[in-house]
XYZ file of C-alpha atoms in Angstrom:
592
model
C 0.000 0.000 0.000
C 1.420 3.463 -0.844
C 2.619 5.433 2.146
C 0.138 8.303 1.688
C -2.847 5.947 1.660
C -1.551 4.069 4.696
C -1.407 7.375 6.582
C -4.873 8.363 5.393
C -6.267 4.983 6.425
C -4.814 5.445 9.898
C -6.498 8.826 10.152
C -9.807 7.417 8.978
C -9.690 4.570 11.496
C -8.813 7.020 14.273
C -11.758 9.229 13.331
C -14.141 6.265 13.281
C -12.910 5.070 16.663
C -13.413 8.516 18.173
C -17.036 8.947 17.052
C -18.593 6.967 19.951
C -16.636 9.114 22.428
C -17.868 12.509 21.255
C -20.632 12.711 23.832
C -18.183 11.711 26.593
C -15.824 14.691 26.265
C -15.175 16.413 29.613
C -16.846 19.741 30.128
C -14.966 22.941 30.823
C -14.813 23.537 34.515
C -16.071 26.789 35.955
C -15.438 28.040 39.436
C -18.493 28.151 41.625
C -19.721 31.686 42.139
C -19.461 32.821 45.697
C -19.506 35.995 47.728
C -16.456 34.900 49.737
C -12.851 35.584 48.712
C -9.457 34.186 49.719
C -6.965 36.769 48.420
C -3.199 37.178 48.633
C -1.876 40.668 47.892
C 1.649 40.491 46.443
C 3.719 43.694 46.600
C 6.991 44.452 44.834
C 8.972 46.130 47.619
C 12.076 46.951 45.570
C 13.568 50.434 45.602
C 12.450 50.998 41.988
C 8.867 51.207 43.222
C 9.761 54.387 45.116
C 10.024 56.200 41.802
C 6.809 54.626 40.518
C 4.805 55.356 43.661
C 6.544 57.955 45.854
C 3.364 58.691 47.848
C 2.604 54.989 48.398
C -0.822 55.248 46.793
C -0.472 51.523 46.087
C -0.618 50.887 49.816
C -3.769 53.011 50.057
C -5.361 51.099 47.177
C -4.676 47.749 48.826
C -6.182 49.033 52.068
C -9.316 50.108 50.204
C -9.509 46.626 48.640
C -9.473 45.165 52.169
C -12.183 47.586 53.298
C -14.400 46.504 50.393
C -14.307 42.859 51.516
C -17.192 41.414 53.495
C -17.403 42.197 57.197
C -16.928 38.496 57.993
C -15.671 35.386 56.254
C -13.194 36.587 53.612
C -9.497 35.747 54.046
C -6.527 37.933 53.128
C -2.806 37.247 53.073
C 0.008 39.652 52.166
C 3.388 38.895 50.584
C 6.045 41.591 50.272
C 9.068 40.607 48.164
C 12.315 41.860 46.682
C 14.625 39.060 45.544
C 13.456 37.298 48.695
C 10.392 37.437 50.920
C 10.631 40.666 52.907
C 7.501 40.228 55.019
C 4.583 37.858 54.902
C 1.198 37.527 56.530
C -0.613 34.211 56.218
C -4.306 34.120 55.338
C -6.257 35.909 58.042
C -9.993 35.277 58.215
C -11.808 38.559 58.712
C -14.159 38.371 61.676
C -14.203 42.000 62.778
C -13.124 45.495 61.843
C -10.065 44.929 64.035
C -8.892 42.206 61.627
C -9.062 44.644 58.724
C -7.155 47.218 60.780
C -4.483 44.601 61.505
C -4.060 43.906 57.783
C -3.887 47.600 56.898
C -1.274 48.258 59.570
C 0.797 45.411 58.175
C 0.721 47.093 54.748
C 1.957 50.363 56.260
C 4.978 48.524 57.700
C 6.263 47.158 54.374
C 9.973 47.943 53.876
C 11.955 48.396 50.651
C 14.908 46.412 49.327
C 17.525 46.714 46.603
C 16.636 43.836 44.276
C 13.544 42.158 42.858
C 12.492 38.715 41.615
C 8.784 38.403 40.784
C 8.966 34.599 40.833
C 9.654 34.727 44.576
C 6.467 36.673 45.291
C 4.140 34.687 43.028
C 5.503 31.328 44.191
C 4.961 32.262 47.841
C 1.434 33.551 47.170
C 0.450 30.271 45.499
C 1.931 28.379 48.451
C -0.044 30.499 50.943
C -3.321 29.795 49.112
C -2.630 26.076 48.660
C -2.030 25.757 52.400
C -4.858 27.887 53.756
C -7.653 28.521 51.263
C -11.226 27.480 51.977
C -12.530 25.114 49.237
C -15.843 27.015 49.184
C -14.145 30.398 48.632
C -12.884 32.104 45.468
C -9.054 32.200 45.566
C -7.177 35.036 43.883
C -3.767 36.690 43.756
C -3.211 40.411 43.115
C 0.335 41.414 42.093
C 1.445 45.061 42.212
C 4.775 45.361 40.369
C 6.596 46.748 37.335
C 7.239 43.291 35.828
C 11.035 43.665 35.711
C 13.554 41.566 37.568
C 16.747 42.932 39.113
C 18.564 39.916 40.528
C 21.343 40.278 43.071
C 24.617 39.823 41.132
C 26.170 38.251 44.234
C 23.469 35.593 44.225
C 23.942 32.333 42.328
C 20.400 32.502 40.938
C 20.169 33.119 37.182
C 17.397 34.714 35.150
C 16.697 31.341 33.550
C 16.198 29.811 36.981
C 13.875 32.658 37.952
C 11.858 32.169 34.753
C 11.560 28.443 35.461
C 10.443 29.126 39.029
C 7.798 31.580 37.816
C 6.616 29.142 35.132
C 6.116 26.421 37.745
C 4.265 28.827 40.062
C 1.943 29.813 37.197
C 1.375 26.141 36.379
C 0.477 25.433 40.016
C -1.887 28.434 40.143
C -3.617 27.370 36.944
C -3.980 23.792 38.180
C -5.625 24.980 41.408
C -7.885 27.507 39.664
C -6.158 30.571 41.138
C -6.395 33.620 38.847
C -3.537 36.108 39.084
C -4.471 39.769 38.593
C -1.527 42.036 37.799
C -1.182 45.810 38.138
C 1.806 47.379 36.442
C 3.085 50.798 37.512
C 4.746 52.540 34.577
C 5.814 55.850 36.088
C 9.387 55.587 34.751
C 8.435 54.113 31.368
C 10.162 50.788 32.071
C 7.084 48.652 32.683
C 7.312 45.093 31.343
C 3.644 45.058 30.368
C 3.845 41.893 28.263
C 5.309 39.816 31.116
C 2.573 40.872 33.538
C -0.159 40.364 30.947
C 1.094 36.862 30.176
C 1.075 36.019 33.882
C -2.599 37.035 34.121
C -3.688 35.475 30.833
C -2.244 32.079 31.697
C -4.194 31.903 34.949
C -7.513 33.452 33.884
C -6.959 36.778 35.647
C -6.785 40.284 34.200
C -3.891 42.663 33.672
C -3.915 46.417 34.249
C -1.269 49.058 33.749
C -1.060 52.737 34.578
C 1.512 55.506 34.600
C -0.106 57.150 37.610
C -0.378 55.632 41.059
C -3.524 57.737 41.495
C -5.358 55.215 39.278
C -4.671 52.323 41.656
C -7.796 52.643 43.857
C -9.993 52.491 40.740
C -8.058 49.485 39.405
C -8.332 47.589 42.704
C -12.067 48.285 42.657
C -12.235 46.868 39.123
C -10.422 43.717 40.241
C -12.690 43.264 43.257
C -15.788 43.667 41.097
C -14.520 41.493 38.248
C -13.572 38.606 40.519
C -17.055 38.470 42.049
C -18.803 39.058 38.698
C -19.985 42.479 39.770
C -20.018 45.815 38.004
C -18.781 49.162 39.184
C -21.650 51.643 39.044
C -20.299 55.182 38.542
C -22.361 57.560 40.650
C -21.090 61.017 39.872
C -17.856 62.980 39.765
C -18.105 66.340 41.459
C -15.802 69.278 42.112
C -15.897 70.206 45.780
C -16.997 73.733 46.696
C -16.714 73.583 50.475
C -20.431 72.845 50.940
C -22.384 69.595 51.073
C -23.298 68.403 47.575
C -25.969 65.763 47.070
C -25.814 62.672 44.852
C -28.315 59.811 44.559
C -27.301 56.212 45.298
C -29.912 53.772 43.999
C -30.172 50.329 45.620
C -31.979 48.370 42.879
C -33.433 45.465 44.867
C -33.724 43.777 48.245
C -31.151 41.063 47.452
C -28.152 43.343 47.968
C -25.990 42.034 50.810
C -23.621 44.989 50.866
C -23.304 48.306 49.056
C -19.764 49.695 48.912
C -19.582 53.434 48.162
C -15.994 54.494 47.461
C -15.236 58.216 47.585
C -11.807 59.130 46.229
C -10.311 62.596 46.601
C -6.998 64.290 47.273
C -8.194 65.474 50.685
C -10.512 63.943 53.324
C -14.254 64.506 52.925
C -17.263 64.733 55.238
C -20.369 62.681 54.404
C -24.049 62.453 55.363
C -26.508 59.721 54.380
C -30.320 59.637 54.179
C -32.312 56.462 53.502
C -35.207 56.208 50.966
C -37.720 56.963 53.729
C -36.055 60.291 54.469
C -34.433 59.182 57.729
C -30.907 60.368 58.442
C -28.453 57.522 59.025
C -25.705 57.726 61.602
C -22.210 57.192 60.183
C -20.743 54.953 61.417
C -23.391 52.669 62.896
C -24.197 48.965 63.060
C -25.575 48.969 59.489
C -23.445 51.741 57.946
C -19.694 51.273 58.296
C -17.090 53.922 57.477
C -13.408 53.447 56.601
C -11.148 56.436 55.989
C -7.692 56.938 54.591
C -5.691 59.864 53.290
C -6.930 59.248 49.720
C -10.348 57.612 50.092
C -13.434 57.133 52.222
C -15.457 53.929 51.988
C -19.051 53.604 53.175
C -20.312 50.024 53.491
C -24.090 49.680 53.859
C -25.178 46.258 55.155
C -28.414 44.852 53.697
C -29.599 48.290 52.586
C -33.285 48.751 51.818
C -34.285 49.159 48.186
C -34.671 52.662 46.788
C -32.907 55.991 46.357
C -30.455 56.929 49.086
C -29.199 60.507 49.326
C -25.467 60.902 49.857
C -24.116 64.345 50.772
C -20.397 64.965 50.348
C -18.359 68.007 51.456
C -14.745 68.358 50.352
C -11.964 70.924 50.024
C -12.847 73.498 47.336
C -11.696 72.597 43.806
C -10.833 68.991 44.766
C -12.168 66.442 42.265
C -14.233 63.780 44.013
C -14.920 60.446 42.262
C -17.751 58.314 43.647
C -18.299 54.673 42.671
C -20.665 51.974 43.866
C -20.123 48.200 44.032
C -22.882 45.895 45.269
C -22.308 42.415 46.605
C -24.774 39.578 46.053
C -24.869 35.943 47.141
C -26.279 34.661 43.856
C -25.539 32.013 41.251
C -27.072 31.355 37.841
C -28.019 27.811 36.845
C -28.821 26.341 33.432
C -31.432 23.591 33.493
C -29.900 21.406 30.786
C -28.497 17.906 31.024
C -24.744 17.808 30.288
C -23.567 15.455 27.553
C -27.026 15.095 25.985
C -27.140 14.193 22.278
C -29.290 15.901 19.673
C -29.864 15.982 15.914
C -29.507 18.835 13.475
C -32.719 20.885 13.573
C -33.705 19.841 17.101
C -35.198 22.611 19.234
C -33.835 22.729 22.776
C -35.762 24.473 25.545
C -33.500 26.767 27.553
C -34.388 27.576 31.167
C -32.067 29.463 33.499
C -32.680 30.817 36.995
C -30.957 32.555 39.890
C -30.211 30.627 43.065
C -29.102 31.650 46.545
C -27.867 29.089 49.063
C -28.704 26.401 46.484
C -32.359 27.462 46.441
C -34.215 29.031 43.520
C -34.646 32.718 44.148
C -38.222 33.514 45.136
C -37.719 37.295 44.955
C -39.137 38.131 41.525
C -38.212 41.793 41.957
C -34.559 40.999 41.290
C -35.434 39.788 37.794
C -37.264 42.994 36.844
C -34.275 44.917 35.492
C -32.337 41.948 34.178
C -31.788 40.650 30.680
C -30.224 37.401 29.623
C -28.760 35.770 26.556
C -27.631 32.297 25.586
C -24.054 32.239 24.306
C -23.396 29.375 21.899
C -19.931 28.290 20.793
C -19.556 25.773 17.963
C -16.715 23.588 19.237
C -16.021 22.226 15.751
C -15.903 25.454 13.732
C -15.131 27.979 16.476
C -18.111 30.156 15.433
C -20.178 31.853 18.133
C -23.714 33.176 18.270
C -26.126 34.598 20.797
C -29.798 33.908 21.437
C -31.780 36.474 23.387
C -33.746 34.911 26.243
C -37.107 36.070 27.551
C -37.456 37.275 31.129
C -40.327 35.213 32.535
C -40.374 37.038 35.875
C -38.783 34.267 37.922
C -36.476 32.700 35.318
C -35.130 33.181 31.797
C -36.379 31.057 28.909
C -35.872 30.576 25.201
C -35.273 28.053 22.431
C -32.052 27.065 20.692
C -32.360 25.243 17.361
C -29.349 23.062 16.558
C -27.976 24.461 13.276
C -25.578 21.681 12.273
C -24.125 18.291 13.093
C -21.574 19.717 15.514
C -20.775 19.893 19.222
C -21.821 23.057 21.044
C -20.958 24.764 24.326
C -23.909 26.612 25.873
C -23.615 29.337 28.515
C -26.252 31.742 29.818
C -25.254 35.243 30.908
C -27.747 37.356 32.876
C -27.024 40.907 33.924
C -28.272 44.247 35.108
C -26.386 47.463 35.701
C -24.745 46.396 38.971
C -23.808 42.740 38.468
C -23.817 39.793 36.102
C -23.740 36.033 36.447
C -22.838 33.248 34.042
C -23.796 29.591 34.199
C -21.277 26.808 34.015
C -20.775 25.801 30.355
C -22.829 22.816 29.198
C -21.667 20.808 26.178
C -24.200 19.139 23.921
C -23.475 16.762 21.069
C -25.261 16.945 17.724
C -22.381 15.465 15.738
C -23.987 12.036 15.606
C -22.871 8.772 17.199
C -22.103 5.494 15.533
C -24.915 2.944 15.590
C -24.628 -0.730 16.259
C -23.569 -2.936 13.366
C -26.404 -5.080 12.000
C -26.400 -8.647 13.240
C -26.630 -11.216 10.451
C -27.007 -14.990 10.632
C -25.083 -16.664 7.793
C -26.800 -19.409 5.843
C -25.109 -22.801 6.338
C -24.999 -23.465 2.595
C -23.425 -20.094 1.892
C -20.675 -20.703 4.438
C -19.648 -23.835 2.601
C -19.015 -21.878 -0.586
C -15.583 -20.357 -1.186
C -15.501 -16.602 -0.481
C -15.436 -14.741 -3.823
C -11.989 -13.162 -4.336
C -13.526 -10.268 -6.260
C -15.207 -9.117 -3.050
C -11.809 -8.950 -1.325
C -10.243 -6.976 -4.176
C -13.276 -4.712 -4.464
C -13.276 -4.122 -0.730
C -9.613 -3.126 -0.746
C -10.158 -0.743 -3.675
C -13.179 0.791 -1.974
C -11.200 1.163 1.256
C -8.365 2.886 -0.597
C -10.803 5.283 -2.238
C -12.362 6.055 1.152
C -8.933 6.502 2.705
C -7.805 8.897 -0.002
C -11.060 10.833 0.279
C -10.688 10.952 4.050
C -7.132 12.262 3.661
C -8.199 15.153 1.456
C -11.341 15.868 3.497
C -9.335 15.931 6.708
C -6.832 18.203 5.002
C -9.608 20.610 4.068
C -11.060 20.441 7.591
C -7.610 21.047 9.071
C -7.192 24.099 6.861
C -10.630 25.413 7.866
C -9.791 24.876 11.529
C -6.273 26.259 11.601
C -5.562 27.872 14.908
C -4.062 31.156 16.016
C -1.177 32.027 18.296
C -0.479 35.028 20.474
C -2.891 37.600 21.810
C -4.590 40.848 20.902
C -4.309 43.893 23.169
C -7.517 45.949 22.987
C -8.312 49.460 24.147
C -11.463 51.454 23.334
C -11.194 55.221 23.043
C -14.212 57.499 23.382
C -13.692 60.214 20.767
C -15.990 62.628 22.624
C -14.047 62.560 25.895
C -10.681 61.144 24.806
C -10.854 58.571 27.611
C -9.553 55.045 27.017
C -10.477 51.792 28.681
C -7.841 49.745 30.446
C -5.989 47.372 28.074
C -7.618 43.960 27.732
C -5.503 41.003 26.606
C -7.404 38.467 24.506
C -5.672 35.135 23.887
C -6.365 33.889 20.378
C -5.657 30.190 20.880
C -9.343 29.331 21.367
C -10.299 30.461 17.843
C -10.241 28.146 14.827
C -10.470 28.990 11.131
C -11.401 32.649 11.586
C -12.968 35.114 13.986
C -14.240 38.664 13.816
C -13.441 41.751 15.870
C -16.950 41.819 17.334
C -16.223 38.504 19.069
C -13.103 39.965 20.690
C -15.229 42.872 21.890
C -17.549 40.392 23.673
C -20.313 41.008 21.123
C -21.180 44.412 22.581
C -24.293 45.650 20.682
C -22.986 49.213 20.269
C -19.873 47.831 18.515
C -21.818 45.643 16.089
C -20.272 47.247 12.969
C -17.026 45.351 13.732
C -18.647 42.055 12.689
C -17.150 42.385 9.203
C -13.608 42.972 10.398
C -12.354 39.396 9.971
C -9.103 37.738 11.120
C -7.755 34.594 9.426
C -4.655 32.588 10.428
C -1.585 33.271 8.294
C 1.786 31.602 7.918
C 4.709 32.043 10.322
C 2.559 33.114 13.296
C 0.936 35.951 11.369
C -2.696 37.012 10.959
C -4.512 38.092 7.804
C -6.992 40.928 8.380
C -9.862 41.464 5.941
C -12.224 44.416 6.269
C -15.551 44.516 4.431
C -17.198 46.864 6.929
C -17.653 50.628 6.816
C -15.010 51.018 9.545
C -11.846 52.974 8.759
C -8.617 51.156 9.616
C -5.291 52.895 10.161
C -1.854 51.342 10.506
C 1.092 53.481 11.612
C -1.108 56.567 11.221
C -2.097 55.834 7.615
C -5.458 54.651 6.344
C -5.143 51.225 4.737
C -7.369 49.265 2.362
C -7.875 45.837 3.904
C -10.776 44.768 1.691
C -8.511 42.238 -0.026
C -6.715 41.260 3.177
C -3.481 42.480 4.796
C -0.958 40.539 6.863
C -0.228 41.429 10.500
C 2.931 40.441 12.331
C 3.738 40.592 16.034
C 3.953 44.179 17.239
C 1.703 45.654 14.547
C -0.756 48.244 15.817
C -4.065 49.271 14.260
C -6.830 51.731 14.978
C -10.367 50.922 13.847
C -12.685 53.951 13.691
C -16.370 53.017 13.968
C -19.069 54.682 11.904
C -22.136 54.056 14.063
C -20.628 55.326 17.320
C -17.916 57.820 18.260
C -15.429 55.203 19.377
C -12.093 53.930 18.104
C -10.791 50.422 18.754
C -7.008 50.308 19.316
C -5.394 46.921 18.593
C -1.917 45.491 19.061
C -1.032 41.959 17.916
C 1.532 40.196 20.134
C 3.085 36.742 19.782
């Protein structure tokens, strides 16, 4: 048999043997949603951080993060490192305000050192969580650093050894489901942004960078909210005039466990609070807690009643005061669909999803009133994605998904309102078809006595060769259509009316096959829908081919380019995509 056909036959046999196993593929794991956190804060204490953060705003930001945690139950550990562990505090379970004060005082006592080795800090943080985390809590690591190593030349440790140590720590974190969030301070322009981003991307965390330490409180708030699947609700930015100024804080429903109001300003502020009934609330009190620092004030309302609260703030004249709100809920979202079920092309699948608290279906219909939900469908064979809008039935979300093809699909429901969102664990269904049982035949005794016709043997071999050759070329075409991508895309969105940019988001491209569009990278945001026709295809030598058939204007190196016929992107290329239907520009950087 020719070598090429022998190879093709092997492929065909492998494919046939795999068919019965399609419905048995393991599902992607998803961490259980919880309102409890086990966090380790990792701080680069090298002397270079003095230049990046001379006023130690990073310390203030970490203290605000601690204040935002629940009054009881969360655990926090702290690791301060240079090229060795400077100081360390094991996971402390918060049971009182005194515990939070203890943690904040520890942060104030962090010393500086001459050298730095990020592997030391991350490795120790993973170790702390592996030894002391609660299985029912959400573990996380937050690293505040510049991403650069400065090893002690008198030490025997090499950069290669440090890289290997960091790689193993990342592997351990990933294995234990510990996301690493990184914050890079770039005050001196020497930030190793790519190294920090890679650390976060590998573990399922997020990476942030800033050139101003003043942004750190906002970033820590973003991390807190993101980890618990919450949203920061901007209240209002005001310029202080020396008098009390009133803003409205809306508590949307009765299921809010805590409402965290962060007030950030250059100088301390005075606050007053009135509940929806018009009653003045004492601050602090048993239900309204107050934490203050030199750069922020944090009001934590426990089980606040639903409605509009009036917050009055008085600051030093001309100080800018930023006010944000983060709610905390003890809620999960479930998808009522049997994992591993098999379907046929064209089948209609009923989708039902509902909120649960303490493993019980939520009976409070009011929480559903302002929510919307959608079913996110990923074709595991082609890589294509789609969304199906679900109806809000008052106490659950419902809809129908019609199986479009003979493929495997991953289904996830996302429900959200302005202050939080929840996603169900992914459920994989199989519509690719499974092999049936071979027909059972009973040979006739007289037929078995006859010699087996040789022409059937020859014909069978020829037919098998034809099938093998066809399988080879078909598999080749499928392989081409499902070619993967490498690297990641760095995305920022600039509002052309205000000039403000979002924090960089790093999107790994390895999950895509064949092609994907920019709208998918932008999480299918409706207002960015005109990016659907900005298509990326895999190219040779770790490159990407961009094709634009949309009305968007694309610039590369400051020049408008025509990508209607496709252009090739290599690592380091930067693009700006100007949208026509909204005053926003998408900034992209391709990194391998």
